[in-house]
Coordinates of C-alpha atoms and ligand atoms in Angstrom, one line a residue:
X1 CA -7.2 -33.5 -64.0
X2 CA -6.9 -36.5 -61.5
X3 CA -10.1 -37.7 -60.7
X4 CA -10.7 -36.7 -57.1
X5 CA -9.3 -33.1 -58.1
X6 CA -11.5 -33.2 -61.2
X7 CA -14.4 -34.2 -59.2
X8 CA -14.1 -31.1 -56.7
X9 CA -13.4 -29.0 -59.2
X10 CA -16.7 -29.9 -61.0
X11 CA -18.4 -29.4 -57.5
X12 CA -16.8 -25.6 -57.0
X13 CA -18.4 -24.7 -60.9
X14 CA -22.2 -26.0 -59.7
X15 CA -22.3 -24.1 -56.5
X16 CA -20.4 -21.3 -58.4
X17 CA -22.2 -20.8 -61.4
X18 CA -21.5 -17.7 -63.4
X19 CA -18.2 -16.8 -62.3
X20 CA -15.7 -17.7 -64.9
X21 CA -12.5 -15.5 -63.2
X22 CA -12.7 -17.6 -60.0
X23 CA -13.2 -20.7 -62.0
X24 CA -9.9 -20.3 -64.1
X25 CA -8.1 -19.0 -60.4
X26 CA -9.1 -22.6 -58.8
X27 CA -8.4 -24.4 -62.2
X28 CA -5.2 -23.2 -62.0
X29 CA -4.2 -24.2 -58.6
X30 CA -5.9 -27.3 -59.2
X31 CA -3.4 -28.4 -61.9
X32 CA -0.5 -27.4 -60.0
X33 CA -1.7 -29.3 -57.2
X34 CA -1.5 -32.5 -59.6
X35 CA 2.1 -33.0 -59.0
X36 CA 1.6 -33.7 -55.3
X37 CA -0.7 -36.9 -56.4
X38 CA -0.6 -39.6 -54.0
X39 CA 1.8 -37.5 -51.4
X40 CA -0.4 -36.2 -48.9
X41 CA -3.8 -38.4 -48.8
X42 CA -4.2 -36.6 -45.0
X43 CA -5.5 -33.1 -47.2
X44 CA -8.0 -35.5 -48.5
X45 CA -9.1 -36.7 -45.5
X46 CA -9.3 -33.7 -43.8
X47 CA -11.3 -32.0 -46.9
X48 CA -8.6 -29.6 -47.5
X49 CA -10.0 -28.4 -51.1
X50 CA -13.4 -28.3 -50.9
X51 CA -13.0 -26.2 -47.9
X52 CA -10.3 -24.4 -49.1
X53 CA -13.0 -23.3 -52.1
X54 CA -15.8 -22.1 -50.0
X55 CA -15.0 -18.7 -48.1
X56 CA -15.3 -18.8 -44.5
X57 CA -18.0 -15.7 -45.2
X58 CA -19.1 -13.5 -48.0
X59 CA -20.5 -10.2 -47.2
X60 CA -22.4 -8.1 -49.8
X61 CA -23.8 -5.0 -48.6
X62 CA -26.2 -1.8 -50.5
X63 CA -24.1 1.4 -50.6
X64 CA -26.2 4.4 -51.0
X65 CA -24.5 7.8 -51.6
X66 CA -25.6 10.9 -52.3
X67 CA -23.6 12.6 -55.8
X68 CA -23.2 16.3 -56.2
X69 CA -26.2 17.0 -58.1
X70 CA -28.3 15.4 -55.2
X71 CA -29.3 12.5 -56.8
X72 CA -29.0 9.0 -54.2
X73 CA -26.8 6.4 -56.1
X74 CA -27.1 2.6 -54.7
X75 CA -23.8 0.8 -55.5
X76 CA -22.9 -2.7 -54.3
X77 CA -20.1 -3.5 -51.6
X78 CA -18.6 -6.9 -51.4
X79 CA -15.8 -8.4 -48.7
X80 CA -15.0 -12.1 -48.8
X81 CA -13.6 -13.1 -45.8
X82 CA -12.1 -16.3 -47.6
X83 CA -9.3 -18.1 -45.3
X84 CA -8.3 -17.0 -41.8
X85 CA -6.0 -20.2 -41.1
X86 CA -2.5 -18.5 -41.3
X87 CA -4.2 -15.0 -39.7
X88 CA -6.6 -11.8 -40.1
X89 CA -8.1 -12.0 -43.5
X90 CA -5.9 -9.8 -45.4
X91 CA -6.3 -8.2 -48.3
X92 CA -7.9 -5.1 -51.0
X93 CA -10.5 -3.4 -51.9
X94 CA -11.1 -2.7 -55.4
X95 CA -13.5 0.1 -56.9
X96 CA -14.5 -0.5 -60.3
X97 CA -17.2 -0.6 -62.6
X98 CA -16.7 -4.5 -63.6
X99 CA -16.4 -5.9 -59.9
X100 CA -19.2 -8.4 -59.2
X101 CA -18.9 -11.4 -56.4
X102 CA -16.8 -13.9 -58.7
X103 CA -14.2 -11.2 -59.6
X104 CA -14.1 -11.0 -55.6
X105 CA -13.7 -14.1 -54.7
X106 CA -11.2 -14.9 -57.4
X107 CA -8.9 -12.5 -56.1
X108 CA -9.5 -13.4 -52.8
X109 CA -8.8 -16.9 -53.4
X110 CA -5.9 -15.9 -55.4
X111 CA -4.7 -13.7 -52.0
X112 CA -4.4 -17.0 -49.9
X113 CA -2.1 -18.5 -51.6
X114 CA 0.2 -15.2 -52.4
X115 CA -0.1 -14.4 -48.2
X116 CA 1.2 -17.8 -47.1
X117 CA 4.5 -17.2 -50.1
X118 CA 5.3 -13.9 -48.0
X119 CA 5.9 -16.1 -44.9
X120 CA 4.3 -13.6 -42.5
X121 CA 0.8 -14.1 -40.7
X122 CA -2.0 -13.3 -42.4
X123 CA -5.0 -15.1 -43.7
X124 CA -6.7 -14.0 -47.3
X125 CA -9.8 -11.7 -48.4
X126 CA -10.5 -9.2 -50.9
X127 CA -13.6 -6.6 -51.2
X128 CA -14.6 -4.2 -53.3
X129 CA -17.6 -2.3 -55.0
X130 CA -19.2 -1.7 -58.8
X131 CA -18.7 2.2 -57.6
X132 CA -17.2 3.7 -60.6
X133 CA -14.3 6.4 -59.4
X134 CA -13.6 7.8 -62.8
X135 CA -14.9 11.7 -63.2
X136 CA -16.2 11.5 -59.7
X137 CA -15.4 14.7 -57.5
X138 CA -13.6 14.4 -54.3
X139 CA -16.7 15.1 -51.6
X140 CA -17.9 12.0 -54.3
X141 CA -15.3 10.0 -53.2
X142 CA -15.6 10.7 -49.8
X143 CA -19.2 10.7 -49.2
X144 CA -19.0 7.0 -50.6
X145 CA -16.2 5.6 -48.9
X146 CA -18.2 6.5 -45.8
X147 CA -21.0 5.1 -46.5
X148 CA -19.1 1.9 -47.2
X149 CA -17.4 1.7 -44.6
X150 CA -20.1 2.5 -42.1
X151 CA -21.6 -1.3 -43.1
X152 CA -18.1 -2.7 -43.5
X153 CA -16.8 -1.7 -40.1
X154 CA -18.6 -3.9 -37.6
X155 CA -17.1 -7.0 -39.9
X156 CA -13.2 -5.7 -40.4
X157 CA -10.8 -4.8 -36.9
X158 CA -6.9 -5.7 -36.4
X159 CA -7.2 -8.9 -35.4
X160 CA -10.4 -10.0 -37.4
X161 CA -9.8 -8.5 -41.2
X162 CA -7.7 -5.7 -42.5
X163 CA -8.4 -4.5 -45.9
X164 CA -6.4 -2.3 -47.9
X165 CA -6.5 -0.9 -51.5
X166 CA -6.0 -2.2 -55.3
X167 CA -7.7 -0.6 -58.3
X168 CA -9.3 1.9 -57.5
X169 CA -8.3 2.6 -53.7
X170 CA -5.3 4.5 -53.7
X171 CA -4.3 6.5 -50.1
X172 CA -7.0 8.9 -50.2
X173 CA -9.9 6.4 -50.1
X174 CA -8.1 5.0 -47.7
X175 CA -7.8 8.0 -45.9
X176 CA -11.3 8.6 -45.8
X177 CA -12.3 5.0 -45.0
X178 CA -10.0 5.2 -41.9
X179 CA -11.6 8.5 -41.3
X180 CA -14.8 6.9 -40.8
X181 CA -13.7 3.8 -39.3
X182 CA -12.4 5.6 -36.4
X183 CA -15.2 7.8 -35.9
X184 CA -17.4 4.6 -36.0
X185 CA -15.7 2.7 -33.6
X186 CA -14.1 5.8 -31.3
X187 CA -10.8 3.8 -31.8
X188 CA -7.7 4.6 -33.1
X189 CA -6.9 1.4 -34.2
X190 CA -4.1 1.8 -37.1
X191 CA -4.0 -1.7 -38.2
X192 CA -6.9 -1.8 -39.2
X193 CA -6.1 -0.8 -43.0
X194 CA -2.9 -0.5 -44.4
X195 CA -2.1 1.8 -47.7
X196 CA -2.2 4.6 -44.7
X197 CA -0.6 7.7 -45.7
X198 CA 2.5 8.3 -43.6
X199 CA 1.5 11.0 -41.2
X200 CA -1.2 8.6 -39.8
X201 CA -0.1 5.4 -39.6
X202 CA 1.3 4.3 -42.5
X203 CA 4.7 3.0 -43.8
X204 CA 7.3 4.1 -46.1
X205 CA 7.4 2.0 -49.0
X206 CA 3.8 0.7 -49.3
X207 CA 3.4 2.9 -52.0
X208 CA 5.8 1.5 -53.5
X209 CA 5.7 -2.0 -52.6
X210 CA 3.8 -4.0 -55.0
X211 CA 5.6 -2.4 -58.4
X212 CA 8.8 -2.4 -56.6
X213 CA 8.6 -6.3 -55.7
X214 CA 7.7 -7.5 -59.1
X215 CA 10.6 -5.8 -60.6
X216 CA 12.7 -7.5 -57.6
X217 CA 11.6 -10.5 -58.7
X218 CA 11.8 -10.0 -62.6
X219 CA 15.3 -9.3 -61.4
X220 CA 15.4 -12.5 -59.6
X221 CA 13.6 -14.7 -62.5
X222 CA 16.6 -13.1 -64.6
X223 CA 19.5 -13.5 -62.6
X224 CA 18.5 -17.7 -62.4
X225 CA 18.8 -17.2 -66.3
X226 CA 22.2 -15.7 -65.5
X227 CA 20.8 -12.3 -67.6
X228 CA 19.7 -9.4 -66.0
X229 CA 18.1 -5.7 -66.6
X230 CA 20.9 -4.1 -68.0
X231 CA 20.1 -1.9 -71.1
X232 CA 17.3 -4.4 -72.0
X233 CA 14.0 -3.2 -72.8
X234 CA 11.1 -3.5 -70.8
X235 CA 7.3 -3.6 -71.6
X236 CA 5.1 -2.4 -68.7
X237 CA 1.3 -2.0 -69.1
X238 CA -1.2 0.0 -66.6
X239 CA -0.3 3.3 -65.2
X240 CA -1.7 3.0 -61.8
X241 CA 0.0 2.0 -58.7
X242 CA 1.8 -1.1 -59.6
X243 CA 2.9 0.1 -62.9
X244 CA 4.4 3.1 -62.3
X245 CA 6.8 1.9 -59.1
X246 CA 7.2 -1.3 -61.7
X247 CA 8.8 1.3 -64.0
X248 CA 10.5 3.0 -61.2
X249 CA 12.5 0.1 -60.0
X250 CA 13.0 -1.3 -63.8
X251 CA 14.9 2.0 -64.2
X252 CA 16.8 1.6 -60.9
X253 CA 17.9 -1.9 -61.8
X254 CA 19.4 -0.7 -65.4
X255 CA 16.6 -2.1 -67.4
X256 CA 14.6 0.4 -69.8
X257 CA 10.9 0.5 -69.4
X258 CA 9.3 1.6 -72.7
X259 CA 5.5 1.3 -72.7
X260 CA 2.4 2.3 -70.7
X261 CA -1.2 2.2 -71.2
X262 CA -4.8 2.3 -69.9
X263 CA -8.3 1.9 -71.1
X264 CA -7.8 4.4 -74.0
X265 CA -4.8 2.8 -75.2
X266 CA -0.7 3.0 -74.8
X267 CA 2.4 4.7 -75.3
X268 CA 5.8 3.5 -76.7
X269 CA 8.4 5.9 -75.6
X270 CA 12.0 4.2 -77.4
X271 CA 14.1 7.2 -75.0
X272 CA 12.4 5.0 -71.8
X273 CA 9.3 6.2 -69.9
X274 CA 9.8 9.8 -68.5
X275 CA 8.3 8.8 -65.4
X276 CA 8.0 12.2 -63.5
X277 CA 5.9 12.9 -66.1
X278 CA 4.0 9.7 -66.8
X279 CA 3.4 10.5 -62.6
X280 CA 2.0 14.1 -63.3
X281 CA -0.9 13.0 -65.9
X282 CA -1.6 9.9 -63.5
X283 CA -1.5 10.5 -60.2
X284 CA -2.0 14.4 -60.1
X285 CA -4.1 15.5 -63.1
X286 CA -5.9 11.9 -63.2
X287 CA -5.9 12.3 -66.5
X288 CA -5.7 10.1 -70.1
X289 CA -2.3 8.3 -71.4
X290 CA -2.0 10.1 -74.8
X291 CA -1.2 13.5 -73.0
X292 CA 1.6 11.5 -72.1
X293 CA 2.8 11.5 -75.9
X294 CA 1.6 14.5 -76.8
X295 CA 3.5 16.0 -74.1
X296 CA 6.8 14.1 -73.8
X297 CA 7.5 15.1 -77.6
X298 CA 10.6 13.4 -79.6
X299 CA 9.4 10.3 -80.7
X300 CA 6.9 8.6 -78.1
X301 CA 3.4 8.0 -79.7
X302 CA 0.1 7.1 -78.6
X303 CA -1.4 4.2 -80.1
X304 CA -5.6 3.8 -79.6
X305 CA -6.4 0.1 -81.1
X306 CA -4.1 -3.0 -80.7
X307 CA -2.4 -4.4 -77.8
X308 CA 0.7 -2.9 -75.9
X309 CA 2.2 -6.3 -76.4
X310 CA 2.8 -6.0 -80.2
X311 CA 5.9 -4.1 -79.0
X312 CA 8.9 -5.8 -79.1
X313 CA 10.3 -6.2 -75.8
X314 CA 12.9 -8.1 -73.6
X315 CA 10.9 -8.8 -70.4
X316 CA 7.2 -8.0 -69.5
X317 CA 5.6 -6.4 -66.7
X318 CA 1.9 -6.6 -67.1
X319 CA 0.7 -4.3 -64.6
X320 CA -3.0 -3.5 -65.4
X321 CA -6.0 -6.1 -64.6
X322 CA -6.7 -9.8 -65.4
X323 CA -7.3 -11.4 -68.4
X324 CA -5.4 -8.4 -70.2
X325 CA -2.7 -10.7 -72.1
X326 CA -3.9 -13.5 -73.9
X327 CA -3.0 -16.4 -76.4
X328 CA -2.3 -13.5 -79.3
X329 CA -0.3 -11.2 -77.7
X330 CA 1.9 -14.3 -75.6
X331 CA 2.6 -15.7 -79.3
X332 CA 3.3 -12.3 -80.5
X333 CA 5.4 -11.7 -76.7
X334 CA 7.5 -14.7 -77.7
X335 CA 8.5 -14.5 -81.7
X336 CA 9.5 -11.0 -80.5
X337 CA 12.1 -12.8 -78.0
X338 CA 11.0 -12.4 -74.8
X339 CA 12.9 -13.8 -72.3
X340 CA 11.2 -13.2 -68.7
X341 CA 7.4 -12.5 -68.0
X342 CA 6.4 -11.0 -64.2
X343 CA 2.6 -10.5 -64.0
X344 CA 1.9 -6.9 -61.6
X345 CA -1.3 -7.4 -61.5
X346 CA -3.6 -10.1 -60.5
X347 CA -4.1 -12.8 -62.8
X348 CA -3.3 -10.5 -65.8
X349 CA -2.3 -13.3 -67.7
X350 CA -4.7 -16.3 -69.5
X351 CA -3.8 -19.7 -68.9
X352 CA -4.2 -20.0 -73.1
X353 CA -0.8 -17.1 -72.7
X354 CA 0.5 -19.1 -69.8
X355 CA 0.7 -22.3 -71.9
X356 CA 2.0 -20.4 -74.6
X357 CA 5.5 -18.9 -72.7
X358 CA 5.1 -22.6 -71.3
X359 CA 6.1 -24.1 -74.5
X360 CA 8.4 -21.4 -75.4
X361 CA 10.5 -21.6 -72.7
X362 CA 9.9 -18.5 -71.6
X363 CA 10.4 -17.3 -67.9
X364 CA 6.6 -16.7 -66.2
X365 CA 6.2 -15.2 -63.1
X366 CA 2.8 -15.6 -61.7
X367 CA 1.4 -12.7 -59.8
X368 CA 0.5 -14.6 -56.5
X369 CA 4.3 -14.9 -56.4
X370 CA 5.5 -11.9 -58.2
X371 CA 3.1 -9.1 -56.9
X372 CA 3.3 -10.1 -53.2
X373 CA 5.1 -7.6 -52.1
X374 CA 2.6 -5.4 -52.1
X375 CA 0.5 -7.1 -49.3
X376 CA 4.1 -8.1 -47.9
X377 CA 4.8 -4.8 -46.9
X378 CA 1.2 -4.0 -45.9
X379 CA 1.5 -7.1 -43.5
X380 CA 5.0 -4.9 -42.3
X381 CA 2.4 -1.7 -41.9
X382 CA 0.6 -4.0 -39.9
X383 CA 4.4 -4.8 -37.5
X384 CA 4.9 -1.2 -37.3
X385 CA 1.6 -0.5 -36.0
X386 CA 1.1 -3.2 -33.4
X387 CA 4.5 -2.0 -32.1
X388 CA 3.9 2.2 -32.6
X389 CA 7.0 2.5 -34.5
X390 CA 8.0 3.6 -37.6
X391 CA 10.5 2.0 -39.8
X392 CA 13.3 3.8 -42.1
X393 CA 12.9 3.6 -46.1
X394 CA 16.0 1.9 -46.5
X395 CA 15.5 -1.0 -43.6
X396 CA 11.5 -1.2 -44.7
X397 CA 12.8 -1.8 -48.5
X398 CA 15.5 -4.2 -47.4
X399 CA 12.7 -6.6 -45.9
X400 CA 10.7 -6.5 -49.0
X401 CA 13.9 -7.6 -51.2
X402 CA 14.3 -10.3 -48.5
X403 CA 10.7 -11.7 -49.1
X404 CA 11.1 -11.7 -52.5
X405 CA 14.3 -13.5 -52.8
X406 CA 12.5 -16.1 -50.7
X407 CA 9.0 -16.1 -52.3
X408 CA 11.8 -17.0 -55.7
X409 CA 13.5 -19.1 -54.3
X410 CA 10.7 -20.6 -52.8
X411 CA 8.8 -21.3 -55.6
X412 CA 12.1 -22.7 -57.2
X413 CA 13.1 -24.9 -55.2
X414 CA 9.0 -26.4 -54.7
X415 CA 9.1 -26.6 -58.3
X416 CA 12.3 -28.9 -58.4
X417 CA 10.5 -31.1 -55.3
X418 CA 7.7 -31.9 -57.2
X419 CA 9.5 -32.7 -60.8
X420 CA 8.6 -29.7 -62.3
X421 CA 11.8 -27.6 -62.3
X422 CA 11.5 -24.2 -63.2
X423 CA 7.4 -23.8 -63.3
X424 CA 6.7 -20.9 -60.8
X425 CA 3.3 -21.4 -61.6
X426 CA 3.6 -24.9 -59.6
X427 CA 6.0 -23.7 -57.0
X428 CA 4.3 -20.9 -56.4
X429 CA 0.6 -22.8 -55.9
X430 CA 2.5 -25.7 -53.8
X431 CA 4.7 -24.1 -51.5
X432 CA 1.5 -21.5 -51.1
X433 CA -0.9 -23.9 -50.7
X434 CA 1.2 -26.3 -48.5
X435 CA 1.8 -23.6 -45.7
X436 CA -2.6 -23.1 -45.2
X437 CA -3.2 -26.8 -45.7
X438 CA -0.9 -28.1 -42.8
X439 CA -2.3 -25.0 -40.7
X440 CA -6.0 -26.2 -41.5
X441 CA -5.5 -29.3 -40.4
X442 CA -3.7 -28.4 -36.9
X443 CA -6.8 -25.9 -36.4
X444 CA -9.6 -28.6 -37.2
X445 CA -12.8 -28.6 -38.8
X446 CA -13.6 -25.2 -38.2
Ligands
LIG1 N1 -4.5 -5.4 -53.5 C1 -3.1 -5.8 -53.2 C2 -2.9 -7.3 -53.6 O1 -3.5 -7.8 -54.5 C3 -2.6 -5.5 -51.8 C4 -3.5 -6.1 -50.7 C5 -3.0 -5.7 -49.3 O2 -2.1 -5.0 -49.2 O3 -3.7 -6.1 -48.4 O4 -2.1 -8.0 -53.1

């Protein structure tokens, strides 16, 4: 790295110690940022990076609850309210076991960037809690996301910081969060969260949106390849949220998703992924993903050990949680012939697998860029509700194909300004990073 970069860099691990996800997110910007060496020496004198790196506040907050056998249960709540220069700190909340303050403000620094590609006005946080949702009942649920909430809501509000979900937080936590927010406050104040469910407040396609986008801009990533879905087979992993609408749109857009997974392992079904019932196991029974093999029959099988990248596919979706694809399975990815790669989730990729599709020549699609339609069309919730309208399907899911055309081209054409044609790593971190610069700047040392 150049030296002043270098020297920040070595500055954000000593007052960050311990937190090796959020390390490798600013590394990565960091070398992207390379390319702009020498072209805007106003970022370093404004101390663009070094306050860029330090969230404008980190909150982390005792959640007691009370489970079903009586017994009080102290989990941890965390919201980093990292940068507010483009608007509201936007961004999820994420329930699960392994969430800790530098998983948090990784993804939260990862947000910033991936709000300013969408173009609209919101700033970037993330939060969360080491509550583990898995086998928990619904009063549970409930009972927790209250108790959450009733610290988070004097820091969160429509104009201040609007959180939604991610792993974990799916419409009914939301539910009950708002729930609670609004008794709290004696507000009905909509945009508050987004992820609603769509008889109070929420939009059509949210659901949706995050899968639907990265398949948009697979599509995208292909279609500058001059190649495309059509009849080519697709390697998804996850199950949750982003997966699932990741294989929906796949199928829409002629491409043949064959491959799912969680924790236990993952399925290869070579008909495509029956997704109606990949749906029923995941989102109603909550269940585990070899029911999905044993129940689907003819020819799709459930494998425990190895990595759902040993199967050979045409373009990957990696839907599931960071670090989940590494050097290995991008080496494996790539003898097998993959052409495109579009990370779902957040930083699912390591740079070690990054480098390696680097080399190869193959397509990669980082999720800042590729999963922002998600929080796009959250920041759209946020439209509808500040007007008190609702939007159609069709004219909601035309503006999320719009933003991810641009967020593409975007990235593309960044890349070819700064000499690196074709890296959407570096367009994506440029163009992203540009937007909140010149808008910290214009707002001062604040
Ligand atoms: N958690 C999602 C993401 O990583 C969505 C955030 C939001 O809608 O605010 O982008």
């Amino acid at each position: 790295m150049e030296a002043s970069l270098q020297a920040t860099y070595d500055t954000v691990l000593q007052r960050n110690q311990g937190e090796p996800e959020f390390h490798q997110a600013v590394r990565e910007v960091f070398e992207s940022l390379e390319t702009l060496r020498g072209r805007h020496p106003e970022y370093e004198a404004h101390g663009i990076l070094m306050r860029l790196c330090e969230p404008e506040r980190q909150l982390i907050f005792r959640v007691p609850w009370v489970d079903d056998e009586g017994t009080v249960r102290i989990n941890r709540g965390f919201r980093v309210e990292y940068n507010s220069a483009l608007g509201p700190y936007k961004g999820g909340l994420r329930f699960h076991p392994s969430v800790n303050l530098g998983i948090v403000k990784f993804l939260g620094f990862e947000q910033i960037f991936k709000n300013s590609l969408t173009g609209l006005p919101i700033g970037g946080g993330k939060g969360g809690s080491d509550f583990d949702p898995h086998g928990r009942s619904d009063g549970e649920i409930m009972r927790f996301c209250q108790s959450f909430m009733t610290e988070l809501h004097r820091h969160i509000g429509e104009y201040t910081d609007v959180p939604a979900g991610d792993i974990g937080v799916g419409s009914r936590e939301i539910g009950y969060l708002f729930g609670q927010y609004k008794r709290l406050t004696n507000r009905y104040e909509a945009g508050v969260l987004t992820g609603k469910g769509l008889d109070w407040g929420g939009s059509l396609v949210r659901t949706e949106a995050t899968g639907y986008g990265a398949a948009i801009f697979a599509n995208e990533m292909l279609r500058a390849r001059e190649a495309s879905f059509d009849g080519r087979r697709v390697g998804v992993s996850g199950s949750g949220n982003v997966a699932i609408y990741a294989i929906e749109k796949t199928q829409q857009l002629g491409g043949i998703p064959i491959t799912a997974s969680d924790s236990s392992g993952y399925v290869v079904d070579e008909q495509g992924i029956d997704l109606d019932l990949l749906r029923q196991i995941k989102e109603v029974e909550r269940g585990r993903i070899h029911e999905y093999a044993e129940r689907r029959g003819g020819g799709a099988r459930f494998v425990k050990d190895g990595s759902v990248w040993d199967v050979p596919v045409d373009i990957a979706l990696p839907s599931a949680t960071q670090n989940e694809l590494d050097e290995k399975d991008a080496k494996t990815l790539a003898s097998n012939g993959v052409k495109v790669v579009a990370e779902g989730a957040n930083m699912p990729c390591t740079p070690e697998a990054v480098e390696v599709f680097r080399m190869a020549g193959v397509g990669f699609g980082p999720g800042k860029a590729a999963n922002a339609g998600g929080v796009a069309t959250s920041a759209l919730e946020m439209q509808q509700n500040a007007s008190r309208d609702t939007w159609t399907f069709d004219y909601t899911e035309a503006r999320l194909t719009e933003i991810m055309r641009n967020i593409h081209s975007t990235c593309l054409t960044t890349a070819d300004e700064v000499g690196r044609p074709g890296d959407y790593v570096v367009g994506a971190n440029v163009a992203g990073f540009r937007k909140v610069a010149n808008a910290m700047i214009a707002l001062g040392v604040v």
